[in-house]
Tab-separated table of C-alpha atoms in Angstrom:
chain	number	residue	atom	x	y	z
A	1	MET	CA	239.189	-237.602	99.040
A	2	THR	CA	239.075	-234.175	98.111
A	3	ILE	CA	238.633	-233.239	94.251
A	4	ILE	CA	239.792	-229.945	93.024
A	5	LYS	CA	238.117	-228.696	89.536
A	6	GLN	CA	240.780	-227.137	87.191
A	7	ASP	CA	237.849	-224.159	86.962
A	8	ASP	CA	237.853	-223.414	90.453
A	9	LEU	CA	241.484	-223.532	90.833
A	10	ILE	CA	241.788	-220.657	87.520
A	11	GLN	CA	238.574	-218.796	89.011
A	12	SER	CA	239.878	-218.379	92.745
A	13	ILE	CA	243.447	-217.136	91.091
A	14	ALA	CA	241.608	-214.843	89.210
A	15	ASP	CA	239.113	-213.301	91.618
A	16	ALA	CA	241.905	-213.249	94.197
A	17	LEU	CA	244.136	-210.815	91.994
A	18	GLN	CA	241.317	-208.602	91.279
A	19	TYR	CA	240.375	-208.918	95.219
A	20	ILE	CA	243.876	-207.619	96.098
A	21	SER	CA	244.195	-204.919	93.260
A	22	TYR	CA	241.856	-202.737	95.005
A	23	TYR	CA	241.321	-204.004	98.581
A	24	HIS	CA	244.400	-203.412	101.117
A	25	PRO	CA	244.307	-206.158	103.965
A	26	ALA	CA	242.497	-204.761	106.771
A	27	ASP	CA	245.288	-205.201	108.957
A	28	TYR	CA	247.258	-202.788	107.035
A	29	ILE	CA	244.819	-200.027	107.158
A	30	LYS	CA	244.411	-200.416	110.886
A	31	ALA	CA	247.950	-199.874	111.339
A	32	LEU	CA	248.349	-197.341	108.594
A	33	THR	CA	245.573	-195.376	110.326
A	34	ALA	CA	247.594	-195.610	113.849
A	35	ALA	CA	250.330	-194.258	111.970
A	36	TRP	CA	248.991	-191.369	110.626
A	37	GLU	CA	247.149	-190.193	113.878
A	38	LYS	CA	250.364	-190.339	115.716
A	39	GLU	CA	252.549	-188.646	112.920
A	40	GLU	CA	254.040	-185.539	113.747
A	41	SER	CA	255.774	-184.567	110.465
A	42	PRO	CA	253.241	-182.832	108.154
A	43	ALA	CA	254.608	-183.857	105.170
A	44	ALA	CA	254.578	-187.666	106.069
A	45	LYS	CA	251.203	-187.037	107.506
A	46	ASP	CA	249.961	-185.783	104.440
A	47	ALA	CA	251.503	-188.582	102.487
A	48	MET	CA	249.521	-191.318	104.776
A	49	ALA	CA	246.329	-189.412	104.201
A	50	GLN	CA	246.582	-189.722	100.699
A	51	ILE	CA	247.590	-193.443	100.654
A	52	LEU	CA	244.325	-193.842	102.992
A	53	VAL	CA	242.093	-191.865	100.894
A	54	ASN	CA	243.113	-193.563	97.817
A	55	SER	CA	242.940	-197.043	99.437
A	56	ARG	CA	239.198	-195.941	100.445
A	57	MET	CA	238.718	-194.766	96.838
A	58	CYS	CA	239.653	-197.724	95.221
A	59	ALA	CA	237.853	-200.327	97.586
A	60	GLU	CA	234.718	-198.298	96.541
A	61	GLY	CA	235.755	-197.856	92.676
A	62	HIS	CA	237.076	-201.357	92.528
A	63	ARG	CA	240.339	-200.219	90.793
A	64	PRO	CA	243.688	-200.517	91.636
A	65	ILE	CA	245.340	-199.165	94.533
A	66	CYS	CA	248.889	-198.491	92.423
A	67	GLN	CA	249.344	-198.171	88.680
A	68	ASP	CA	252.264	-201.006	88.896
A	69	THR	CA	249.581	-204.204	89.794
A	70	GLY	CA	252.697	-205.770	90.427
A	71	MET	CA	254.352	-209.239	89.247
A	72	VAL	CA	252.677	-212.505	90.818
A	73	THR	CA	254.063	-214.716	93.189
A	74	ALA	CA	251.776	-218.122	94.257
A	75	ILE	CA	252.890	-220.250	97.256
A	76	LEU	CA	250.872	-223.275	97.101
A	77	LYS	CA	250.457	-226.074	99.669
A	78	VAL	CA	249.008	-229.258	98.009
A	79	GLY	CA	247.613	-231.800	100.135
A	80	MET	CA	248.627	-235.440	99.211
A	81	ASP	CA	245.009	-236.758	99.159
A	82	VAL	CA	243.896	-234.339	96.959
A	83	ARG	CA	242.624	-235.349	93.599
A	84	TRP	CA	242.495	-233.077	90.541
A	85	ASP	CA	239.855	-232.730	88.014
A	86	ALA	CA	241.914	-231.189	85.480
A	87	GLU	CA	243.530	-231.304	82.070
A	88	MET	CA	246.357	-228.794	82.569
A	89	GLY	CA	249.133	-228.800	84.675
A	90	LEU	CA	249.392	-227.093	88.415
A	91	GLU	CA	251.383	-224.234	86.934
A	92	ASP	CA	249.242	-223.533	83.795
A	93	MET	CA	246.334	-223.382	85.587
A	94	VAL	CA	248.001	-220.610	88.094
A	95	ASN	CA	249.155	-219.027	84.973
A	96	GLU	CA	245.574	-218.896	83.432
A	97	GLY	CA	244.237	-217.680	86.647
A	98	VAL	CA	246.724	-214.449	86.772
A	99	ARG	CA	245.981	-214.362	82.650
A	100	ARG	CA	242.139	-213.984	83.420
A	101	GLY	CA	242.650	-211.814	86.406
A	102	TYR	CA	244.933	-209.265	84.882
A	103	GLY	CA	242.648	-208.909	81.789
A	104	ASN	CA	239.326	-208.702	83.441
A	105	PRO	CA	237.695	-206.402	81.565
A	106	ASP	CA	235.715	-204.373	84.441
A	107	ASN	CA	239.193	-203.184	86.117
A	108	VAL	CA	241.966	-204.048	83.817
A	109	LEU	CA	245.256	-204.535	85.438
A	110	ARG	CA	248.755	-203.137	84.260
A	111	ALA	CA	250.650	-205.972	82.639
A	112	SER	CA	254.435	-205.454	83.411
A	113	VAL	CA	256.015	-208.799	83.019
A	114	VAL	CA	258.951	-209.276	80.111
A	115	SER	CA	260.226	-212.071	78.531
A	116	ASP	CA	263.767	-212.045	77.399
A	117	PRO	CA	264.839	-210.055	80.284
A	118	ALA	CA	268.750	-209.474	79.434
A	119	GLY	CA	267.684	-209.163	75.846
A	120	ALA	CA	264.714	-207.542	73.955
A	121	ARG	CA	262.432	-207.361	77.372
A	122	ILE	CA	259.083	-208.057	75.152
A	123	ASN	CA	256.186	-207.472	77.291
A	124	THR	CA	253.865	-210.674	77.686
A	125	ARG	CA	250.717	-208.730	77.747
A	126	ASP	CA	248.825	-210.807	80.351
A	127	ASN	CA	251.476	-210.325	83.410
A	128	THR	CA	252.422	-214.208	82.948
A	129	PRO	CA	254.325	-216.339	84.167
A	130	ALA	CA	253.869	-216.037	87.975
A	131	VAL	CA	256.532	-217.138	90.131
A	132	ILE	CA	255.183	-220.111	91.567
A	133	HIS	CA	256.543	-221.990	94.975
A	134	THR	CA	254.805	-225.637	95.317
A	135	GLN	CA	254.894	-228.074	98.599
A	136	ILE	CA	253.663	-231.349	98.852
A	137	VAL	CA	252.125	-231.362	102.483
A	138	PRO	CA	249.893	-234.102	104.568
A	139	GLY	CA	246.274	-233.321	104.015
A	140	ASP	CA	242.984	-232.847	101.738
A	141	THR	CA	243.239	-229.206	100.680
A	142	VAL	CA	245.001	-226.960	98.778
A	143	GLU	CA	246.326	-223.880	100.375
A	144	ILE	CA	247.176	-220.724	97.840
A	145	ALA	CA	249.167	-217.498	99.450
A	146	LEU	CA	249.096	-215.245	96.513
A	147	ALA	CA	250.775	-211.667	96.208
A	148	ALA	CA	251.035	-208.845	93.969
A	149	LYS	CA	254.560	-207.321	94.169
A	150	GLY	CA	255.478	-203.997	92.406
A	151	GLY	CA	258.976	-203.433	91.068
A	152	GLY	CA	259.893	-200.458	92.930
A	153	SER	CA	259.778	-202.091	96.191
A	154	GLU	CA	261.237	-205.792	94.412
A	155	ASN	CA	264.066	-203.430	93.283
A	156	LYS	CA	265.200	-202.672	97.063
A	157	SER	CA	265.475	-206.688	97.931
A	158	LYS	CA	268.461	-207.095	99.483
A	159	PHE	CA	270.840	-210.003	100.393
A	160	THR	CA	274.082	-210.937	102.279
A	161	VAL	CA	275.871	-213.934	103.949
A	162	LEU	CA	277.082	-212.424	107.204
A	163	ASN	CA	279.740	-214.263	109.142
A	164	PRO	CA	278.030	-216.430	112.055
A	165	SER	CA	279.193	-214.233	114.752
A	166	GLY	CA	278.039	-210.969	112.498
A	167	SER	CA	275.385	-208.438	113.829
A	168	LEU	CA	271.943	-208.747	111.747
A	169	VAL	CA	270.678	-205.560	113.423
A	170	ASP	CA	273.758	-203.678	112.212
A	171	TRP	CA	273.241	-204.934	108.541
A	172	VAL	CA	269.768	-204.144	108.301
A	173	LEU	CA	270.506	-200.521	110.053
A	174	GLU	CA	273.301	-200.164	107.668
A	175	THR	CA	271.168	-201.373	104.623
A	176	VAL	CA	267.768	-199.655	104.922
A	177	PRO	CA	268.972	-196.295	104.159
A	178	THR	CA	270.446	-197.272	101.214
A	179	MET	CA	267.225	-198.346	99.943
A	180	GLY	CA	265.884	-194.972	99.708
A	181	ALA	CA	261.988	-194.162	99.148
A	182	GLY	CA	261.561	-195.891	96.251
A	183	TRP	CA	259.914	-199.125	97.842
A	184	CYS	CA	257.059	-196.378	98.886
A	185	PRO	CA	256.946	-196.606	102.837
A	186	PRO	CA	255.426	-196.793	105.213
A	187	GLY	CA	255.350	-200.506	104.888
A	188	MET	CA	256.706	-203.887	106.098
A	189	LEU	CA	260.130	-205.390	106.068
A	190	GLY	CA	260.141	-209.139	105.381
A	191	ILE	CA	263.484	-210.795	106.344
A	192	GLY	CA	264.702	-214.499	106.028
A	193	ILE	CA	267.275	-215.705	108.282
A	194	GLY	CA	269.326	-219.103	107.356
A	195	GLY	CA	268.987	-221.771	105.107
A	196	SER	CA	270.970	-221.275	101.556
A	197	ALA	CA	270.947	-218.196	99.667
A	198	GLU	CA	267.572	-219.065	97.659
A	199	LYS	CA	265.993	-220.379	100.669
A	200	ALA	CA	266.592	-216.984	102.854
A	201	MET	CA	264.933	-215.011	100.167
A	202	LEU	CA	261.865	-217.373	99.866
A	203	LEU	CA	261.558	-217.097	103.926
A	204	ALA	CA	261.736	-213.348	103.487
A	205	LYS	CA	258.920	-213.085	100.739
A	206	GLU	CA	256.784	-215.821	102.617
A	207	SER	CA	257.502	-213.463	105.663
A	208	LEU	CA	255.525	-210.614	104.278
A	209	MET	CA	252.318	-212.928	103.663
A	210	GLU	CA	251.854	-212.511	107.249
A	211	HIS	CA	249.443	-210.291	109.028
A	212	ILE	CA	250.693	-207.125	110.820
A	213	ASP	CA	250.767	-207.795	114.518
A	214	ILE	CA	253.900	-205.831	115.899
A	215	HIS	CA	252.002	-204.121	118.523
A	216	GLU	CA	250.100	-207.517	120.066
A	217	LEU	CA	253.968	-208.775	120.110
A	218	MET	CA	254.817	-205.486	122.446
A	219	ALA	CA	252.183	-205.950	124.421
A	220	ARG	CA	252.917	-209.316	125.409
A	221	GLY	CA	256.433	-209.541	125.086
A	222	PRO	CA	258.675	-211.826	123.229
A	223	SER	CA	258.999	-215.548	123.540
A	224	ASN	CA	262.080	-216.488	121.495
A	225	ARG	CA	265.359	-214.672	119.453
A	226	VAL	CA	263.281	-213.914	116.380
A	227	GLU	CA	260.623	-212.168	118.088
A	228	GLU	CA	263.254	-210.025	120.241
A	229	LEU	CA	264.854	-209.473	116.733
A	230	ARG	CA	261.525	-208.229	115.339
A	231	LEU	CA	260.903	-205.744	118.137
A	232	GLU	CA	264.588	-204.508	118.347
A	233	LEU	CA	264.531	-203.812	114.267
A	234	PHE	CA	261.174	-202.089	114.585
A	235	GLU	CA	262.228	-199.770	116.935
A	236	LYS	CA	265.597	-199.092	115.493
A	237	VAL	CA	264.303	-199.022	111.874
A	238	ASN	CA	261.590	-196.425	112.718
A	239	ALA	CA	264.143	-194.276	114.858
A	240	LEU	CA	266.357	-193.936	111.379
A	241	GLY	CA	263.492	-191.126	111.026
A	242	ILE	CA	262.909	-192.277	107.119
A	243	GLY	CA	259.297	-191.762	107.287
A	244	ALA	CA	256.534	-191.907	104.984
A	245	GLN	CA	257.616	-191.722	101.341
A	246	GLY	CA	261.102	-191.085	102.589
A	247	LEU	CA	260.083	-187.365	103.772
A	248	GLY	CA	261.190	-187.828	107.147
A	249	GLY	CA	258.757	-189.003	110.128
A	250	LEU	CA	257.899	-191.196	113.032
A	251	THR	CA	257.044	-194.397	111.022
A	252	THR	CA	259.080	-196.229	108.194
A	253	VAL	CA	257.803	-199.383	108.774
A	254	LEU	CA	254.553	-200.873	110.300
A	255	ASP	CA	256.170	-204.132	111.113
A	256	VAL	CA	259.213	-206.238	110.976
A	257	LYS	CA	258.503	-209.742	109.741
A	258	ILE	CA	260.915	-212.629	110.122
A	259	ARG	CA	261.165	-216.221	109.521
A	260	ASP	CA	264.351	-218.414	109.822
A	261	TYR	CA	265.362	-221.876	108.816
A	262	PRO	CA	268.540	-224.058	109.945
A	263	THR	CA	272.094	-223.294	108.054
A	264	HIS	CA	275.264	-224.307	107.382
A	265	ALA	CA	277.731	-223.740	110.800
A	266	ALA	CA	279.958	-221.717	108.416
A	267	SER	CA	277.312	-219.539	107.341
A	268	LEU	CA	274.367	-216.801	108.059
A	269	PRO	CA	272.835	-216.041	105.060
A	270	VAL	CA	270.410	-212.908	105.548
A	271	ALA	CA	267.742	-211.743	103.204
A	272	MET	CA	265.400	-208.545	103.615
A	273	ILE	CA	262.441	-207.891	101.121
A	274	PRO	CA	260.530	-204.415	101.935
A	275	ASN	CA	256.585	-204.500	100.856
A	276	CYS	CA	255.303	-200.808	99.800
A	277	ALA	CA	252.087	-199.087	100.583
A	278	ALA	CA	250.104	-200.680	98.281
A	279	THR	CA	250.938	-204.269	99.919
A	280	ARG	CA	248.807	-206.622	98.150
A	281	HIS	CA	248.389	-210.400	99.479
A	282	VAL	CA	245.810	-212.659	100.251
A	283	GLU	CA	245.564	-216.280	101.453
A	284	PHE	CA	242.936	-218.928	100.946
A	285	THR	CA	242.203	-222.540	100.975
A	286	LEU	CA	240.055	-225.045	98.395
A	287	ASP	CA	238.661	-227.764	99.760
A	288	GLY	CA	236.691	-229.069	96.563
A	289	SER	CA	233.494	-227.232	97.385
A	290	GLY	CA	234.006	-224.670	94.529
A	291	PRO	CA	235.903	-221.468	94.043
A	292	ALA	CA	237.312	-219.593	97.113
A	293	LEU	CA	234.864	-217.022	98.462
A	294	LEU	CA	236.679	-213.676	99.694
A	295	GLU	CA	235.063	-211.057	101.916
A	296	PRO	CA	235.348	-207.500	101.330
A	297	PRO	CA	236.580	-205.745	103.781
A	298	LYS	CA	234.288	-202.858	105.903
A	299	VAL	CA	233.842	-199.407	104.841
A	300	SER	CA	234.442	-198.821	108.479
A	301	ASP	CA	237.658	-199.965	108.622
A	302	TRP	CA	238.796	-196.931	106.975
A	303	PRO	CA	239.414	-193.593	108.794
A	304	GLU	CA	237.073	-190.325	107.756
A	305	ILE	CA	239.916	-188.198	106.268
A	306	SER	CA	239.301	-185.158	104.078
A	307	LEU	CA	242.185	-183.855	101.690
A	308	GLU	CA	241.386	-179.881	101.481
A	309	GLY	CA	244.796	-178.782	100.329
A	310	GLY	CA	244.245	-175.750	101.956
A	311	GLY	CA	247.761	-174.646	102.961
A	312	ALA	CA	249.282	-175.682	99.045
A	313	ARG	CA	250.165	-173.011	96.585
A	314	ARG	CA	248.396	-173.535	93.109
A	315	VAL	CA	250.402	-173.355	90.426
A	316	ASN	CA	249.944	-173.461	86.436
A	317	ILE	CA	253.098	-175.366	84.929
A	318	ASP	CA	251.973	-173.993	81.126
A	319	ASN	CA	254.666	-171.281	80.238
A	320	LEU	CA	256.297	-171.031	83.471
A	321	THR	CA	259.800	-169.611	83.839
A	322	LYS	CA	262.956	-170.859	85.874
A	323	GLU	CA	262.460	-167.092	87.584
A	324	GLU	CA	259.391	-168.422	88.810
A	325	ILE	CA	260.564	-171.971	89.671
A	326	ALA	CA	263.283	-170.583	91.402
A	327	THR	CA	260.857	-169.333	94.343
A	328	TRP	CA	259.480	-172.973	95.565
A	329	LYS	CA	260.870	-174.341	98.623
A	330	PRO	CA	261.670	-177.998	99.182
A	331	GLY	CA	258.802	-179.734	101.315
A	332	GLU	CA	256.268	-177.187	100.014
A	333	SER	CA	252.877	-178.786	98.752
A	334	LEU	CA	251.627	-177.492	95.350
A	335	LEU	CA	248.474	-178.168	93.436
A	336	ILE	CA	249.829	-178.078	89.554
A	337	SER	CA	247.568	-177.622	86.849
A	338	GLY	CA	248.419	-177.591	83.134
A	339	LYS	CA	250.041	-179.734	80.543
A	340	LEU	CA	252.634	-182.396	81.239
A	341	LEU	CA	254.474	-185.202	79.021
A	342	THR	CA	255.046	-188.633	80.432
A	343	GLY	CA	257.800	-191.024	79.978
A	344	ARG	CA	259.660	-193.801	81.846
A	345	ASP	CA	263.055	-195.759	81.001
A	346	ALA	CA	262.257	-196.961	77.807
A	347	ALA	CA	260.904	-193.869	76.257
A	348	HIS	CA	264.027	-191.922	77.625
A	349	LYS	CA	266.240	-194.685	76.342
A	350	ARG	CA	264.795	-194.546	72.851
A	351	ILE	CA	265.118	-190.398	72.804
A	352	GLN	CA	268.863	-191.438	73.732
A	353	ASP	CA	269.493	-193.416	70.972
A	354	MET	CA	267.417	-191.497	68.539
A	355	LEU	CA	269.771	-188.217	69.499
A	356	ALA	CA	273.034	-190.370	69.087
A	357	LYS	CA	272.146	-191.514	65.694
A	358	GLY	CA	270.976	-188.056	64.796
A	359	GLU	CA	267.492	-188.815	64.008
A	360	PRO	CA	264.664	-186.261	64.670
A	361	LEU	CA	262.417	-187.199	67.530
A	362	PRO	CA	258.617	-187.602	66.744
A	363	GLU	CA	256.611	-184.842	66.288
A	364	GLY	CA	255.271	-183.580	69.444
A	365	VAL	CA	258.250	-184.998	71.500
A	366	ASP	CA	259.423	-181.432	72.598
A	367	PHE	CA	260.328	-180.926	76.379
A	368	LYS	CA	261.843	-177.156	76.208
A	369	ASN	CA	260.455	-175.268	79.476
A	370	ARG	CA	258.212	-177.917	80.196
A	371	PHE	CA	257.235	-180.893	82.767
A	372	ILE	CA	257.827	-184.647	82.548
A	373	TYR	CA	255.748	-187.290	84.640
A	374	TYR	CA	257.430	-190.366	85.247
A	375	VAL	CA	254.347	-192.948	85.219
A	376	GLY	CA	253.082	-195.837	83.299
A	377	PRO	CA	249.215	-196.014	83.796
A	378	VAL	CA	246.814	-198.804	84.174
A	379	ASP	CA	244.433	-198.946	80.938
A	380	PRO	CA	241.248	-196.942	81.605
A	381	VAL	CA	238.004	-198.510	81.869
A	382	ARG	CA	234.412	-197.218	81.351
A	383	ASP	CA	234.561	-193.214	81.142
A	384	GLU	CA	237.607	-192.897	82.755
A	385	VAL	CA	240.117	-190.312	81.006
A	386	VAL	CA	243.125	-192.632	82.170
A	387	GLY	CA	243.496	-195.764	84.969
A	388	PRO	CA	245.398	-195.226	87.828
A	389	ALA	CA	248.595	-193.168	87.115
A	390	GLY	CA	250.609	-192.768	90.242
A	391	PRO	CA	254.438	-192.114	90.069
A	392	THR	CA	257.465	-194.385	89.034
A	393	THR	CA	260.809	-194.366	90.868
A	394	SER	CA	262.605	-191.584	89.692
A	395	THR	CA	266.078	-192.732	90.200
A	396	ARG	CA	265.805	-195.128	87.147
A	397	MET	CA	265.522	-191.711	85.356
A	398	ASP	CA	268.756	-190.287	86.881
A	399	LYS	CA	271.183	-191.369	84.289
A	400	PHE	CA	269.267	-189.286	81.578
A	401	SER	CA	268.920	-186.221	83.467
A	402	GLU	CA	271.754	-184.159	82.130
A	403	MET	CA	270.426	-185.333	78.437
A	404	MET	CA	266.934	-184.306	79.168
A	405	LEU	CA	267.671	-180.907	81.362
A	406	GLY	CA	270.541	-179.683	79.120
A	407	ASP	CA	269.952	-181.098	75.453
A	408	MET	CA	265.953	-181.207	75.492
A	409	GLY	CA	265.633	-178.026	77.883
A	410	LEU	CA	263.308	-179.797	80.236
A	411	ILE	CA	262.796	-177.399	83.441
A	412	GLY	CA	260.631	-179.934	85.623
A	413	MET	CA	260.019	-183.563	86.227
A	414	VAL	CA	257.403	-185.234	88.857
A	415	GLY	CA	257.880	-188.758	89.994
A	416	LYS	CA	258.206	-190.433	93.178
A	417	ALA	CA	261.265	-190.940	95.787
A	418	GLU	CA	264.864	-189.547	96.115
A	419	ARG	CA	266.928	-188.166	93.359
A	420	GLY	CA	270.701	-189.614	93.010
A	421	PRO	CA	273.939	-187.303	93.230
A	422	GLY	CA	274.258	-187.003	89.848
A	423	ALA	CA	270.495	-185.991	89.049
A	424	ILE	CA	270.583	-183.144	91.962
A	425	GLU	CA	273.578	-181.798	90.385
A	426	SER	CA	272.192	-181.340	86.741
A	427	ILE	CA	268.851	-180.048	88.703
A	428	LYS	CA	271.270	-177.335	90.007
A	429	LYS	CA	273.526	-176.843	87.301
A	430	HIS	CA	270.095	-176.196	84.767
A	431	GLY	CA	267.967	-174.195	87.478
A	432	ALA	CA	265.116	-176.998	87.106
A	433	ILE	CA	263.158	-178.758	89.707
A	434	TYR	CA	261.703	-181.945	90.800
A	435	LEU	CA	258.453	-182.693	92.374
A	436	MET	CA	257.429	-185.893	94.122
A	437	ALA	CA	253.997	-187.200	94.011
A	438	VAL	CA	252.973	-190.150	96.637
A	439	GLY	CA	253.229	-193.340	95.610
A	440	GLY	CA	250.433	-195.470	96.514
A	441	ALA	CA	248.192	-192.864	95.996
A	442	ALA	CA	247.530	-193.822	92.080
A	443	PHE	CA	243.801	-193.959	91.414
A	444	LEU	CA	243.473	-190.425	93.797
A	445	VAL	CA	246.250	-188.838	91.519
A	446	SER	CA	244.032	-190.415	88.354
A	447	LYS	CA	241.423	-187.943	89.317
A	448	ALA	CA	243.276	-184.873	88.735
A	449	ILE	CA	244.071	-185.783	85.013
A	450	ARG	CA	241.644	-184.070	82.837
A	451	SER	CA	242.574	-185.463	79.568
A	452	SER	CA	245.490	-187.929	78.013
A	453	ARG	CA	246.649	-188.113	74.453
A	454	MET	CA	249.151	-190.152	72.695
A	455	VAL	CA	252.140	-188.307	71.361
A	456	ALA	CA	254.846	-191.021	70.604
A	457	PHE	CA	256.278	-194.529	70.950
A	458	GLU	CA	252.761	-196.141	71.254
A	459	ASP	CA	254.295	-199.779	70.787
A	460	LEU	CA	255.864	-199.217	74.176
A	461	GLY	CA	252.580	-199.319	75.905
A	462	MET	CA	252.570	-198.017	79.256
A	463	GLU	CA	255.810	-196.426	78.671
A	464	ALA	CA	254.629	-194.426	75.620
A	465	ILE	CA	255.050	-190.553	75.758
A	466	ARG	CA	251.483	-189.114	76.610
A	467	GLU	CA	250.151	-185.785	77.215
A	468	PHE	CA	248.401	-185.493	80.487
A	469	GLU	CA	246.478	-182.000	81.199
A	470	VAL	CA	246.229	-182.026	84.554
A	471	GLU	CA	244.084	-179.946	87.315
A	472	ASP	CA	244.960	-179.540	91.095
A	473	MET	CA	247.464	-182.637	91.017
A	474	PRO	CA	248.860	-182.726	94.506
A	475	VAL	CA	252.817	-182.681	94.545
A	476	THR	CA	255.984	-181.756	97.088
A	477	VAL	CA	259.042	-180.219	95.991
A	478	ALA	CA	261.555	-182.519	96.620
A	479	VAL	CA	264.502	-180.992	95.164
A	480	ASP	CA	264.478	-177.093	94.460
A	481	THR	CA	266.711	-175.156	92.129
A	482	LYS	CA	269.612	-174.635	94.465
A	483	GLY	CA	269.941	-178.940	94.707
A	484	ASN	CA	268.616	-179.167	98.186
A	485	SER	CA	266.656	-182.382	98.540
A	486	VAL	CA	263.877	-182.810	101.094
A	487	HIS	CA	264.823	-186.791	101.057
A	488	GLN	CA	268.011	-185.735	102.655
A	489	SER	CA	267.013	-182.881	104.841
A	490	GLY	CA	263.720	-184.436	106.223
A	491	PRO	CA	265.354	-187.811	107.591
A	492	ALA	CA	268.236	-186.338	108.865
A	493	GLU	CA	266.141	-183.699	110.615
A	494	TRP	CA	263.485	-186.432	112.057
A	495	ARG	CA	266.382	-188.936	113.101
A	496	VAL	CA	267.415	-185.954	115.665
A	497	LYS	CA	263.856	-185.686	116.785
A	498	ILE	CA	263.094	-189.217	117.446
A	499	GLY	CA	266.906	-189.394	119.192
A	500	LYS	CA	265.582	-186.608	121.787
A	501	LEU	CA	261.852	-188.370	122.266
């Protein structure tokens, strides 16, 4: 009979969460490298190159791949013959592991979980609680699958109940383009079919724990309906031309995973959850011999890539004029230097509330003729100026665009993914600009940040307003001053090109 010690489970959870914060799964690196090698879209190829370079930097420096270090999902299969040497309950042990993993002083991970979600939304400060699913199964071991899922991709989760005669393929192909690029492709699609509503969602989440094997499936051919669907969706989703970061290209997904379950005769529940470019998951088994031992990947798993930026225009964003930014073209690569303010949802909402009440803004909160970076960085460690600081999804700030551009005098925004129609109209109206940084390249981006100082709303933690001084920060012009969006033109262009291949 196996005896599992409390400390072994807690330590294993903590170590695993550290592990997946800076190590991509080897199968993901292999698949992304293959996609990068064949990519023909210059913008998408550059985005994938940044993701791969960032991945290697994180593996070597043991720092997070993405500043959004995710909300933890733990799936446990507990053997019926297991005995516990523990004083805590199982969920309490898992959450203690999360607490220790995210608070590791050598690699502090960002705490993103908030309590009272429909009310005060207070950060729990330690990223607990995890979302925990437990099964009691035959055997004398405990199998654990952990994932740390970022908000940008989790927010794009979809669910529907089709008629039994409905087309799952049609629904997926209609739905994926509506997800935009906030889920940071290229990644994976996890699809759950059947069961009930909550079962389908769990199946989709579980499928994302599987290893990438679509090319092996293509080589041997399908043996059942699920495998036929995987192959069909892999081909047709990539034919949409969305591409890396939504810039247009050959590869949008690296794999499509599907799990199914018996369902009611009158129903066809379907769930779809995307996994982003910072895909983070790991599986291990406790057998009573001590904490899990996770083997680091080999450096040779990563390709040798050099980011030279030779074709990028160097720009100083201090004292820029609208006439100057009007010369920037959609899809153009820039290396920006100078000072920009940061801010996300909570900071924008607080500014909006203060303006509505006629209250003065804090000293230093002056956006006139300046740029804002949508970011919530990881806390720095050792000699870092700032921890990994990649962009957050810009569409969440769309509803504040007119306020920021019209009332506050902002002229430029930096974030990730596309902007909605309202934001684009405000950008065009005020002759402003929107720049895109690569999601999934947070550590790489942080190396361009030379200084950071707190400006306002320190109580908001990672959502506070800071001032970053950056040097040669890589960005792409995503929406120009005339309202032309590369996230519209890029995928449209590549959908036609792929159709002709």
